[in-house]
Amino acid sequence: MALHIEKIAKSRISEVDFNNLQFGHEFTDHMFECDFEDGEWQNPVIKPYQPILFDPSAKVFHYGQAVFEGMKAYKDDDDKIWLFRPEQNQERINISAERLDMPSFPKDLFFEGLTTLLKIDSEWIQKGEGNSLYIRPFIIATEHGISASASNRYKFMIICSPVQAYYAGEVRVVIADKYSRSANGGVGYAKAAGNYAGSFYPARLAREKGFQQVVWTDSCTHEYLEEAGVMNVFFRINNTLLTAPTSDRILDGITRKSIIQFLESEGIDIEVRPIKVTEIVEAARKGELLEMFGAGTAAVVSPILGFSHQGENFELPKVENSYASFIKKSITAIQQNKAEDKFGWRYEVK
Amino acid sequence: MALHIEKIAKSRISEVDFNNLQFGHEFTDHMFECDFEDGEWQNPVIKPYQPILFDPSAKVFHYGQAVFEGMKAYKDDDDKIWLFRPEQNQERINISAERLDMPSFPKDLFFEGLTTLLKIDSEWIQKGEGNSLYIRPFIIATEHGISASASNRYKFMIICSPVQAYYAGEVRVVIADKYSRSANGGVGYAKAAGNYAGSFYPARLAREKGFQQVVWTDSCTHEYLEEAGVMNVFFRINNTLLTAPTSDRILDGITRKSIIQFLESEGIDIEVRPIKVTEIVEAARKGELLEMFGAGTAAVVSPILGFSHQGENFELPKVENSYASFIKKSITAIQQNKAEDKFGWRYEVK
């Protein structure tokens, strides 16, 4: 199946101020698109980034069949382009798709579309500290008709957005005791569009109380800590890091699993086990909760300065040489080809 | 705010075979559209049904902010057009929207758009047994940009599809003991697009075992019965009907609540209370489980002939003068202006 390429007449890159980028707002000149029809993926094409015509009855608008991935490409000082564990994203989008009864997208076509697109739009990947190209592969249901059943037609796309270092500002969180992100036997482990829509209202309520995000707990008891906002979450008690095991409720984050592997290699204590809310609250009271941070593709590591639990607020101490900054620095150095890649995580686009 | 109307040059109605309609597949000549921008709903318009341009980064594709309603319009022998409790749909779409952090849509504009659209496309509402016009109001997030936050722009639309009597074939169900539809504190009570996407895969697994749908149970214990497929569910043990109370996991179905009110007025025993799976299984073993049926807008009442629970199959008896057929006949007679409307449920479009 030949990849068709249709290039733009004139790049929009000169219109973009790379020093003042809003996250995920500007897109590169081209996009990758491939349609699922008659039971197979067909007509892969790279073409100018542009709006697409959708019928108002397209199933994605009514029944939420939509899954996505988030990745980043970096350019090193020698103009080489690097991805971070892209095979993990390729596998996960198909795990997500299966749970939403959508067809899997072939690995070879994923990589051909992705790397060809990155090479065509390589000027959009800026060198320099914190700069990268955020890559968004996604699959949406395009069949017309509003019967409540899985679509027979889909569109796989990759769009790319140049981004600077992600800084969310000071982040304090509310530990959820009413709202939930996902159910046992639900779709929480998938990067499904609907998971995000359901998180915005609880996050708004948190913001109205002066907090920036929600740390989700299990929906049955609210006794166990699960994810932070749209990231996995780590807690540091004394010199031990804790993070919850993945489950059908929790996203199998690529940054999360990379951090775990990195910490193990560094000899830092990391425990992957169910974490009780009460354990964290007690550690905070005793001054033993030294750090909390989110882990995800956009920010890599995002420090959390404090939390609220059932109306009581806790502020974390300021820690010198924090694990969060050590991890972020170490992982991003690997991502950007500034450190040895002893785990084999880097993937050169060439 | 004036409703702008742009009519088609020539109706497509002559191309439609009203005796061979696929549910939700054909649409009427016009659609209603209204955009939320700069903090308010604006530019309401009725225009020819047509595809719409969407940016690939529109938030509905990535974060699943999409809610909808399902309604039906009927035409009686005097060519009068009737809706069934439309104010309930109008209220519920805003309840759904709030949970997904979307703006509510004004009641007056909802009714103006809806009734004007129905009058313009009134030829598409066919008289005769089982015929109706299925109406789909929905709201989707249209802002460009892939930051994971609620959209600042939305589109409210109404599209309409002529339908015949809904017949799902013989329906037998699997009682869920692994997969779940919704969590405590989640979005199960909302008509959110993502709820449907999450249900398709478990339904596929059920079909592969020879069953047509899933009856959902609570996600924490799988001990309590909740909904059937995309409908509420009723059980008849001897001469008593049972249905689960609504909660943050269960849709507050308009057909469901109408049936409860109707049964109470008829003096038929109806209990709205948590229903244990074991209670239904035991009743089935004793021959006391006489009926199961789903309740929803599309089918009104959809009989269930049997169920599977943890690999054991149960077949329900054939009941003469079933409650299901009595309820369906009675409710549809009210909907179609063939019976007295003692509850004040009908709404004439004029």
XYZ file of C-alpha atoms in Angstrom:
700
model
C 0.000 0.000 0.000
C 1.796 3.109 -1.251
C 1.929 6.210 0.921
C 0.779 9.129 -1.196
C 2.442 12.474 -0.467
C 0.983 15.825 -1.363
C 3.114 18.755 -0.204
C 2.009 22.301 0.502
C 2.896 25.051 -1.946
C 4.317 27.314 0.750
C 5.209 26.566 4.365
C 3.441 28.478 7.153
C 6.522 28.194 9.390
C 7.607 31.818 8.981
C 4.300 32.935 10.547
C 4.998 31.041 13.775
C 6.679 32.636 16.808
C 8.511 29.680 18.323
C 9.249 31.664 21.469
C 5.590 32.182 22.258
C 3.856 28.907 21.609
C 0.576 27.996 23.275
C 0.621 24.238 24.018
C -1.049 22.262 21.236
C -2.318 25.281 19.359
C -0.069 25.595 16.293
C 0.246 22.721 13.856
C 2.871 21.846 11.282
C 2.408 22.099 7.530
C 1.323 18.505 6.971
C -0.730 15.722 8.480
C -0.953 11.971 7.987
C -4.335 10.435 7.251
C -5.509 6.893 6.558
C -9.069 5.572 6.267
C -10.563 2.274 7.406
C -13.220 1.147 4.939
C -14.505 -2.231 3.783
C -12.618 -3.901 6.613
C -9.163 -2.535 5.877
C -6.958 0.507 6.263
C -6.445 2.197 2.922
C -5.290 5.295 1.078
C -2.546 6.448 3.468
C -1.657 10.007 2.622
C 0.447 12.880 3.891
C -1.135 16.147 2.856
C -1.358 19.785 3.871
C -2.823 20.304 7.348
C -6.427 21.265 6.726
C -9.994 20.968 8.009
C -11.950 17.858 7.045
C -15.610 17.470 6.098
C -17.609 15.348 8.556
C -21.230 14.349 8.324
C -23.174 15.544 11.402
C -24.128 11.890 11.981
C -20.496 10.679 12.100
C -20.327 8.250 15.002
C -17.449 10.002 16.765
C -19.826 12.876 17.551
C -22.472 10.610 19.086
C -20.829 7.522 20.546
C -17.331 8.670 21.408
C -15.252 6.097 19.571
C -11.989 8.050 19.688
C -8.557 7.065 20.999
C -5.260 8.885 20.843
C -1.591 8.951 21.747
C 0.858 11.645 22.764
C 4.522 11.529 21.763
C 7.389 13.963 21.353
C 10.173 14.375 18.807
C 13.433 16.132 19.710
C 16.190 17.532 17.510
C 19.747 17.310 18.819
C 22.672 19.608 18.103
C 23.583 17.536 15.054
C 20.065 17.964 13.606
C 19.237 14.348 14.315
C 15.601 13.698 15.182
C 14.735 11.441 18.114
C 11.580 9.791 19.388
C 11.167 8.233 22.833
C 9.950 4.617 22.892
C 7.543 5.114 19.965
C 6.799 1.390 19.739
C 5.088 1.788 23.127
C 2.692 4.368 21.713
C 2.084 2.238 18.648
C 1.179 -0.744 20.818
C -0.935 1.274 23.227
C -3.119 2.959 20.625
C -4.141 -0.507 19.497
C -4.814 -1.615 23.082
C -7.025 1.462 23.458
C -8.698 0.808 20.107
C -9.530 -2.791 21.014
C -11.331 -1.723 24.209
C -13.459 0.711 22.194
C -14.207 -1.941 19.557
C -12.139 -0.148 16.932
C -9.736 -1.768 14.437
C -6.025 -1.837 15.247
C -3.709 0.206 13.073
C -0.794 -1.686 11.447
C 2.635 -1.154 12.997
C 4.508 -0.706 9.721
C 2.054 1.891 8.449
C 2.175 3.711 11.812
C 5.953 4.037 11.571
C 6.021 4.824 7.856
C 3.429 7.574 8.244
C 5.030 8.942 11.396
C 8.642 9.054 10.245
C 7.804 10.327 6.755
C 5.695 13.105 8.248
C 8.461 14.074 10.687
C 11.040 14.224 7.932
C 8.792 16.383 5.731
C 8.038 18.750 8.621
C 11.490 18.493 10.234
C 12.001 22.279 10.185
C 9.200 22.492 12.763
C 11.254 20.523 15.302
C 13.266 23.213 17.052
C 16.562 22.639 18.760
C 17.273 24.040 22.190
C 16.350 23.485 25.807
C 12.736 22.411 26.314
C 11.788 22.566 22.640
C 10.116 19.625 20.979
C 7.430 18.615 18.571
C 4.351 17.153 20.233
C 2.896 14.372 18.075
C -0.751 13.364 18.249
C -1.784 10.117 16.552
C -5.522 9.455 16.879
C -8.312 7.261 15.526
C -11.938 8.406 15.201
C -15.165 6.770 14.031
C -16.392 8.313 10.788
C -19.305 6.135 9.678
C -22.521 8.057 9.054
C -25.611 7.058 10.982
C -26.785 7.231 14.570
C -27.560 3.638 15.432
C -25.783 2.915 18.724
C -23.205 0.438 17.522
C -19.544 0.398 16.613
C -18.587 2.219 13.445
C -17.581 0.430 10.247
C -15.439 3.347 9.122
C -12.554 5.094 10.868
C -9.895 7.677 10.251
C -6.358 7.388 11.631
C -4.487 10.656 11.705
C -1.229 12.133 12.944
C -0.992 15.855 13.567
C 2.029 17.619 15.072
C 2.395 20.719 17.187
C 5.648 22.519 18.094
C 5.903 23.072 21.857
C 8.226 24.688 24.359
C 9.062 23.440 27.845
C 5.824 22.593 29.602
C 5.274 24.557 32.762
C 1.910 24.237 34.458
C 2.629 26.854 37.114
C 2.427 25.933 40.787
C 0.295 22.830 41.093
C -1.651 21.827 44.165
C -4.213 19.062 43.967
C -7.444 17.838 45.510
C -7.663 14.152 46.396
C -10.965 12.948 44.943
C -13.547 11.747 47.444
C -16.696 12.020 45.308
C -15.930 12.073 41.588
C -14.149 9.292 39.725
C -12.233 8.878 36.518
C -12.863 5.209 35.801
C -14.511 1.968 36.880
C -13.328 -1.588 37.333
C -14.014 -3.221 33.979
C -14.238 0.182 32.310
C -12.031 2.062 29.865
C -9.676 3.852 32.293
C -6.588 2.048 31.008
C -7.302 3.197 27.451
C -6.376 6.613 26.094
C -10.044 7.047 25.231
C -11.397 10.518 24.508
C -14.303 10.083 26.910
C -11.982 9.610 29.897
C -10.804 13.187 29.497
C -14.253 14.760 29.043
C -15.304 13.179 32.330
C -12.357 14.684 34.200
C -12.878 18.344 33.242
C -15.807 19.135 35.557
C -14.168 17.748 38.739
C -11.000 19.637 37.718
C -13.081 22.827 37.366
C -14.496 22.338 40.870
C -10.943 21.888 42.161
C -9.804 25.089 40.434
C -12.699 26.992 41.968
C -11.290 25.990 45.354
C -7.811 27.159 44.393
C -6.346 23.833 43.293
C -5.059 23.042 39.815
C -5.818 19.364 39.488
C -7.488 16.285 40.938
C -5.715 13.183 42.168
C -8.102 10.361 41.350
C -8.889 7.589 43.794
C -10.553 4.230 43.220
C -14.252 4.685 42.489
C -15.465 2.047 44.949
C -13.912 3.264 48.189
C -11.911 6.440 47.384
C -9.311 4.909 49.697
C -6.579 4.272 47.130
C -4.656 6.793 45.036
C -4.618 6.247 41.282
C -3.754 9.078 38.837
C -3.142 12.832 38.934
C -5.185 14.792 36.416
C -4.121 13.324 33.093
C -0.840 11.919 34.418
C 0.340 9.022 36.562
C 1.391 10.071 40.046
C 4.361 9.355 42.323
C 4.738 10.001 46.064
C 7.994 10.243 47.972
C 7.899 9.189 51.632
C 11.319 9.775 53.178
C 13.602 8.320 50.518
C 11.166 5.850 48.996
C 9.063 6.579 45.927
C 5.605 5.032 45.587
C 3.308 4.687 42.606
C 0.135 2.659 42.100
C 0.207 -0.487 39.988
C -1.531 -0.210 36.646
C -4.941 -1.833 36.340
C -7.973 -1.640 34.080
C -8.621 1.746 35.701
C -5.151 3.263 35.338
C -3.268 4.268 32.201
C -0.074 2.299 31.578
C 1.958 5.493 31.194
C 5.162 5.295 29.178
C 6.818 8.022 31.241
C 5.674 6.202 34.398
C 7.207 2.880 33.404
C 10.385 4.563 32.175
C 10.774 6.344 35.509
C 10.316 3.077 37.408
C 12.990 1.383 35.303
C 15.313 4.360 35.649
C 14.896 4.499 39.444
C 15.612 0.801 39.770
C 18.811 1.217 37.772
C 19.811 4.130 40.004
C 19.231 2.116 43.150
C 16.507 4.473 44.379
C 13.765 2.739 46.354
C 10.617 2.517 44.249
C 7.550 0.582 45.379
C 4.795 -0.191 42.892
C 1.837 -1.077 45.070
C -1.616 0.131 46.122
C -1.236 3.392 48.046
C -3.796 4.324 50.669
C -4.891 7.932 50.972
C -4.511 7.616 54.737
C -0.869 6.579 54.326
C -0.081 9.749 52.384
C -2.043 11.956 54.775
C -0.232 10.456 57.771
C 3.154 10.825 56.107
C 2.313 14.467 55.353
C 1.371 15.066 58.993
C 4.667 13.581 60.145
C 6.659 15.616 57.647
C 7.710 12.438 55.856
C 5.879 13.116 52.605
C 8.677 14.934 50.830
C 7.450 15.005 47.230
C 4.526 14.350 44.931
C 4.716 14.596 41.165
C 2.806 13.715 38.039
C 4.454 11.833 35.181
C 3.393 12.088 31.549
C 4.553 12.877 28.037
C 3.714 16.586 28.008
C 5.591 17.622 31.161
C 7.688 14.458 31.727
C 7.614 15.252 35.478
C 5.286 17.828 37.002
C 5.897 18.645 40.692
C 2.913 18.928 43.046
C 3.411 21.369 45.909
C 0.506 20.421 48.140
C -2.835 18.706 48.378
C -6.251 18.937 49.931
C -8.058 15.997 51.450
C -11.597 16.285 52.772
C -11.188 19.994 53.285
C -7.820 19.808 55.035
C -4.853 21.333 53.209
C -1.324 19.998 53.272
C 1.747 21.815 51.989
C 4.819 19.811 51.059
C 8.282 20.895 52.243
C 10.728 22.480 49.836
C 13.263 19.760 49.119
C 16.765 20.390 47.806
C 17.944 17.989 45.120
C 14.432 16.680 44.657
C 13.834 13.336 43.045
C 11.414 15.093 40.664
C 14.079 17.379 39.203
C 16.688 14.597 39.113
C 14.287 12.317 37.240
C 13.150 15.012 34.834
C 16.702 16.046 34.035
C 17.840 12.451 33.563
C 14.914 11.342 31.400
C 14.937 14.435 29.188
C 18.707 14.065 28.703
C 18.082 10.587 27.357
C 15.191 11.820 25.200
C 17.300 14.597 23.702
C 20.414 12.495 23.020
C 22.430 14.244 25.714
C 22.967 11.145 27.834
C 23.777 7.513 27.295
C 20.730 5.483 26.252
C 21.409 2.386 28.302
C 17.768 1.247 28.165
C 17.510 1.446 24.370
C 14.673 3.974 24.554
C 15.712 6.387 21.821
C 14.559 5.927 18.237
C 16.227 7.931 15.499
C 14.063 9.211 12.673
C 16.102 8.906 9.514
C -31.393 36.361 18.703
C -33.069 35.723 15.359
C -33.239 32.188 13.978
C -31.948 32.304 10.426
C -33.565 29.886 7.983
C -32.011 28.755 4.739
C -34.113 26.208 2.872
C -32.967 23.634 0.360
C -33.680 24.135 -3.316
C -35.191 20.686 -3.775
C -36.230 18.122 -1.187
C -34.539 14.709 -1.179
C -37.697 13.074 0.186
C -38.687 11.424 -3.109
C -35.422 9.429 -3.030
C -36.291 7.807 0.301
C -38.054 4.448 0.576
C -40.000 4.863 3.808
C -40.807 1.158 3.859
C -37.159 0.138 4.008
C -35.485 2.452 6.458
C -32.312 1.508 8.264
C -32.452 2.968 11.787
C -30.715 6.343 11.968
C -29.319 6.200 8.459
C -31.434 8.632 6.411
C -31.715 12.266 7.443
C -34.266 14.934 6.657
C -33.653 17.917 4.368
C -32.613 20.340 7.099
C -30.662 20.579 10.347
C -30.499 23.065 13.203
C -27.126 24.466 14.207
C -25.995 26.971 16.820
C -22.463 27.883 17.899
C -21.068 28.726 21.333
C -18.354 31.352 21.000
C -17.080 34.142 23.239
C -19.109 32.760 26.122
C -22.523 32.694 24.437
C -24.667 30.738 22.036
C -25.007 32.576 18.750
C -26.033 32.406 15.103
C -28.841 29.850 15.366
C -29.628 28.606 11.889
C -31.725 26.005 10.123
C -30.045 25.037 6.883
C -29.791 22.169 4.417
C -28.445 18.946 5.977
C -24.804 18.863 4.978
C -21.298 17.884 6.072
C -19.359 20.369 8.202
C -15.683 21.276 8.166
C -13.811 20.383 11.357
C -10.213 21.051 12.203
C -8.351 17.793 12.991
C -7.512 19.308 16.384
C -11.170 19.955 17.317
C -11.488 18.894 20.944
C -14.395 16.517 20.334
C -11.989 14.229 18.462
C -9.459 14.141 21.312
C -11.206 14.666 24.623
C -14.716 13.376 24.006
C -16.783 16.383 25.053
C -20.000 15.276 23.355
C -23.498 14.801 24.771
C -26.755 13.987 23.042
C -30.444 13.266 23.339
C -32.870 10.968 21.565
C -36.508 11.958 20.964
C -39.305 11.016 18.607
C -41.996 12.967 16.746
C -45.242 11.312 15.645
C -47.890 12.413 13.147
C -51.491 11.523 13.928
C -54.372 10.918 11.511
C -55.188 14.627 11.516
C -51.606 15.521 10.518
C -50.890 16.922 13.928
C -47.273 16.465 15.092
C -46.560 15.265 18.619
C -43.502 15.039 20.817
C -43.244 13.038 24.046
C -42.115 14.968 27.131
C -39.594 17.082 25.191
C -38.913 19.303 28.204
C -37.330 16.235 29.807
C -34.831 15.934 26.966
C -34.142 19.645 27.070
C -33.386 19.471 30.790
C -31.339 16.304 30.517
C -29.010 17.478 27.761
C -28.013 20.315 30.067
C -27.499 17.931 32.997
C -25.245 15.878 30.728
C -23.462 18.992 29.488
C -22.733 20.210 33.020
C -21.043 16.921 33.947
C -18.786 17.214 30.912
C -17.999 20.856 31.693
C -19.926 22.097 28.662
C -22.266 25.114 28.557
C -25.991 24.559 28.921
C -28.189 25.291 25.919
C -31.073 27.738 26.480
C -34.555 26.238 26.759
C -36.294 28.757 24.503
C -33.740 28.315 21.734
C -33.954 24.523 22.071
C -37.709 24.614 21.515
C -37.614 27.259 18.801
C -34.997 25.367 16.839
C -36.681 22.014 17.377
C -40.240 22.997 16.502
C -39.242 25.174 13.541
C -37.132 22.341 12.147
C -39.977 19.842 12.585
C -42.446 22.105 10.814
C -40.064 22.691 7.900
C -39.365 18.963 7.549
C -42.883 17.838 8.531
C -43.316 15.782 5.345
C -40.620 13.480 6.690
C -42.804 12.491 9.652
C -44.813 9.593 8.300
C -48.198 8.560 9.605
C -49.025 4.947 10.298
C -48.226 2.219 12.793
C -44.683 2.322 14.098
C -43.580 5.264 11.976
C -41.906 8.244 13.585
C -39.144 10.764 13.204
C -36.159 10.119 15.441
C -34.683 13.422 16.623
C -31.056 13.765 17.684
C -30.041 16.958 19.506
C -26.335 16.973 20.396
C -23.529 19.247 21.566
C -19.879 18.814 20.581
C -16.641 20.620 21.434
C -15.267 22.459 18.398
C -12.350 24.515 19.721
C -9.081 23.902 17.891
C -6.087 22.783 19.917
C -5.045 19.693 21.804
C -4.376 20.955 25.305
C -6.296 18.628 27.640
C -8.871 21.061 28.945
C -12.497 21.914 28.342
C -13.298 23.558 25.028
C -14.219 27.229 24.708
C -16.264 26.612 21.566
C -19.153 24.233 20.977
C -21.736 23.375 18.376
C -25.327 22.465 19.246
C -27.141 20.634 16.486
C -30.405 18.850 15.813
C -30.594 16.272 13.049
C -33.645 14.116 12.288
C -34.019 10.638 10.870
C -37.272 8.959 9.746
C -37.658 5.532 11.356
C -40.045 2.596 11.306
C -41.042 0.398 14.237
C -37.885 -0.651 16.055
C -37.423 -4.392 16.168
C -34.142 -5.693 17.507
C -34.875 -9.332 16.762
C -34.853 -11.890 19.568
C -32.811 -10.472 22.401
C -30.984 -12.520 24.994
C -28.483 -10.871 27.304
C -25.350 -11.549 29.297
C -25.238 -10.255 32.861
C -21.911 -8.449 33.191
C -19.457 -9.911 35.670
C -16.220 -8.365 34.393
C -16.845 -5.277 32.258
C -18.595 -2.153 33.483
C -20.400 0.781 31.973
C -19.820 3.404 34.659
C -18.280 4.265 38.017
C -19.556 5.888 41.183
C -18.778 9.570 40.721
C -18.418 9.057 36.976
C -20.479 10.100 33.962
C -22.899 7.140 33.728
C -25.978 9.286 34.394
C -25.088 11.589 31.505
C -25.890 10.854 27.873
C -22.183 11.242 27.181
C -20.729 9.912 23.946
C -17.927 8.081 25.739
C -20.361 5.898 27.695
C -21.455 4.298 24.442
C -17.963 3.731 23.027
C -17.074 1.839 26.195
C -20.058 -0.493 25.850
C -19.417 -1.742 22.301
C -16.579 -4.150 23.051
C -18.354 -6.004 25.883
C -21.443 -6.140 23.630
C -19.299 -7.651 20.871
C -18.023 -10.331 23.263
C -21.635 -11.078 24.205
C -22.636 -11.403 20.542
C -19.774 -13.783 19.915
C -21.340 -16.016 22.570
C -24.749 -15.798 20.914
C -26.236 -12.992 23.028
C -27.403 -9.643 21.720
C -26.705 -7.343 24.638
C -25.152 -6.876 28.057
C -27.039 -6.150 31.261
C -24.681 -3.965 33.257
C -24.056 -4.475 36.930
C -22.428 -2.181 39.483
C -18.707 -1.902 38.852
C -17.642 -2.513 42.451
C -19.290 -5.860 43.166
C -21.193 -6.908 39.994
C -23.922 -7.926 42.455
C -26.549 -5.371 41.454
C -28.344 -4.991 38.134
C -28.270 -1.564 36.503
C -28.976 -1.062 32.778
C -29.503 -3.213 29.679
C -27.324 -2.264 26.733
C -28.292 1.353 26.083
C -31.653 1.096 27.854
C -32.967 0.936 31.393
C -34.129 -2.523 32.404
C -37.200 -3.961 34.139
C -37.714 -7.419 35.654
C -41.028 -9.082 36.392
C -41.092 -11.548 39.294
C -44.558 -13.072 39.526
C -46.789 -10.018 39.188
C -44.332 -7.434 40.485
C -42.103 -5.327 38.258
C -38.673 -4.260 39.491
C -36.268 -1.642 38.222
C -33.112 -0.158 39.737
C -33.156 3.347 41.215
C -31.287 5.949 39.198
C -27.889 7.021 40.512
C -24.776 8.713 39.222
C -24.124 5.487 37.319
C -27.569 5.025 35.726
C -29.309 7.129 33.080
C -32.508 8.795 34.262
C -34.454 7.402 31.310
C -37.582 9.262 30.232
C -39.252 6.065 29.036
C -38.275 4.420 32.338
C -39.829 7.104 34.503
C -42.926 7.274 32.291
C -43.411 3.517 32.633
C -43.089 3.727 36.429
C -45.708 6.482 36.571
C -48.010 4.596 34.192
C -47.719 1.348 36.185
C -48.519 3.137 39.432
C -51.647 4.644 37.867
C -52.693 1.197 36.621
C -52.267 -0.328 40.059
C -49.541 -2.718 38.886
C -46.896 -3.460 41.519
C -43.672 -1.649 40.658
C -40.705 -1.583 42.998
C -37.864 0.851 42.383
C -35.005 -0.531 44.441
C -31.570 -2.132 44.145
C -31.941 -5.542 42.488
C -29.480 -8.288 43.261
C -28.310 -10.547 40.460
C -28.854 -13.498 42.795
C -32.496 -12.504 43.283
C -33.129 -12.626 39.538
C -31.224 -15.880 39.097
C -33.167 -17.512 41.940
C -36.479 -16.251 40.569
C -35.543 -17.666 37.169
C -34.729 -21.052 38.722
C -38.094 -21.125 40.475
C -39.952 -20.120 37.307
C -40.994 -16.856 38.926
C -39.024 -14.572 36.626
C -41.743 -14.049 34.021
C -40.365 -11.121 32.022
C -37.359 -8.896 31.404
C -37.417 -5.890 29.118
C -35.395 -2.837 28.211
C -36.972 0.628 28.138
C -35.768 3.480 25.966
C -36.761 5.991 23.322
C -35.850 3.960 20.242
C -37.824 0.787 21.045
C -40.002 2.108 23.917
C -40.070 -1.453 25.317
C -37.731 -4.193 24.105
C -38.473 -7.707 25.449
C -35.588 -9.878 26.618
C -36.117 -13.605 26.146
C -33.337 -14.992 28.279
C -30.048 -14.321 29.971
C -26.691 -15.817 30.764
C -25.015 -15.480 34.136
C -21.507 -16.816 34.765
C -21.886 -19.305 31.938
C -25.309 -20.581 32.954
C -28.168 -19.838 30.548
C -31.735 -19.082 31.559
C -34.704 -18.950 29.207
C -37.772 -16.994 30.262
C -41.252 -18.516 29.869
C -43.565 -17.355 27.124
C -46.121 -15.192 28.899
C -49.556 -14.371 27.508
C -50.679 -10.777 27.961
C -47.197 -9.730 28.942
C -46.622 -6.556 30.864
C -44.078 -5.598 28.186
C -46.632 -5.588 25.373
C -49.299 -3.919 27.529
C -46.878 -1.156 28.489
C -45.581 -0.668 24.961
C -49.093 -0.498 23.523
C -50.265 1.912 26.205
C -47.291 4.269 26.048
C -47.157 4.387 22.256
C -50.911 5.076 22.130
C -50.308 8.121 24.320
C -47.310 9.171 22.217
C -49.294 8.908 18.969
C -52.417 10.721 20.237
C -54.500 7.545 20.179
C -55.204 7.512 23.927
C -56.059 9.991 26.605
C -53.007 11.910 27.845
C -53.845 11.929 31.525
C -50.245 12.605 32.556
C -49.787 15.649 30.319
C -46.932 14.036 28.415
C -47.807 14.995 24.845
C -46.506 18.199 23.293
C -48.039 19.405 20.049
C -45.732 21.005 17.502
C -47.677 23.842 15.941
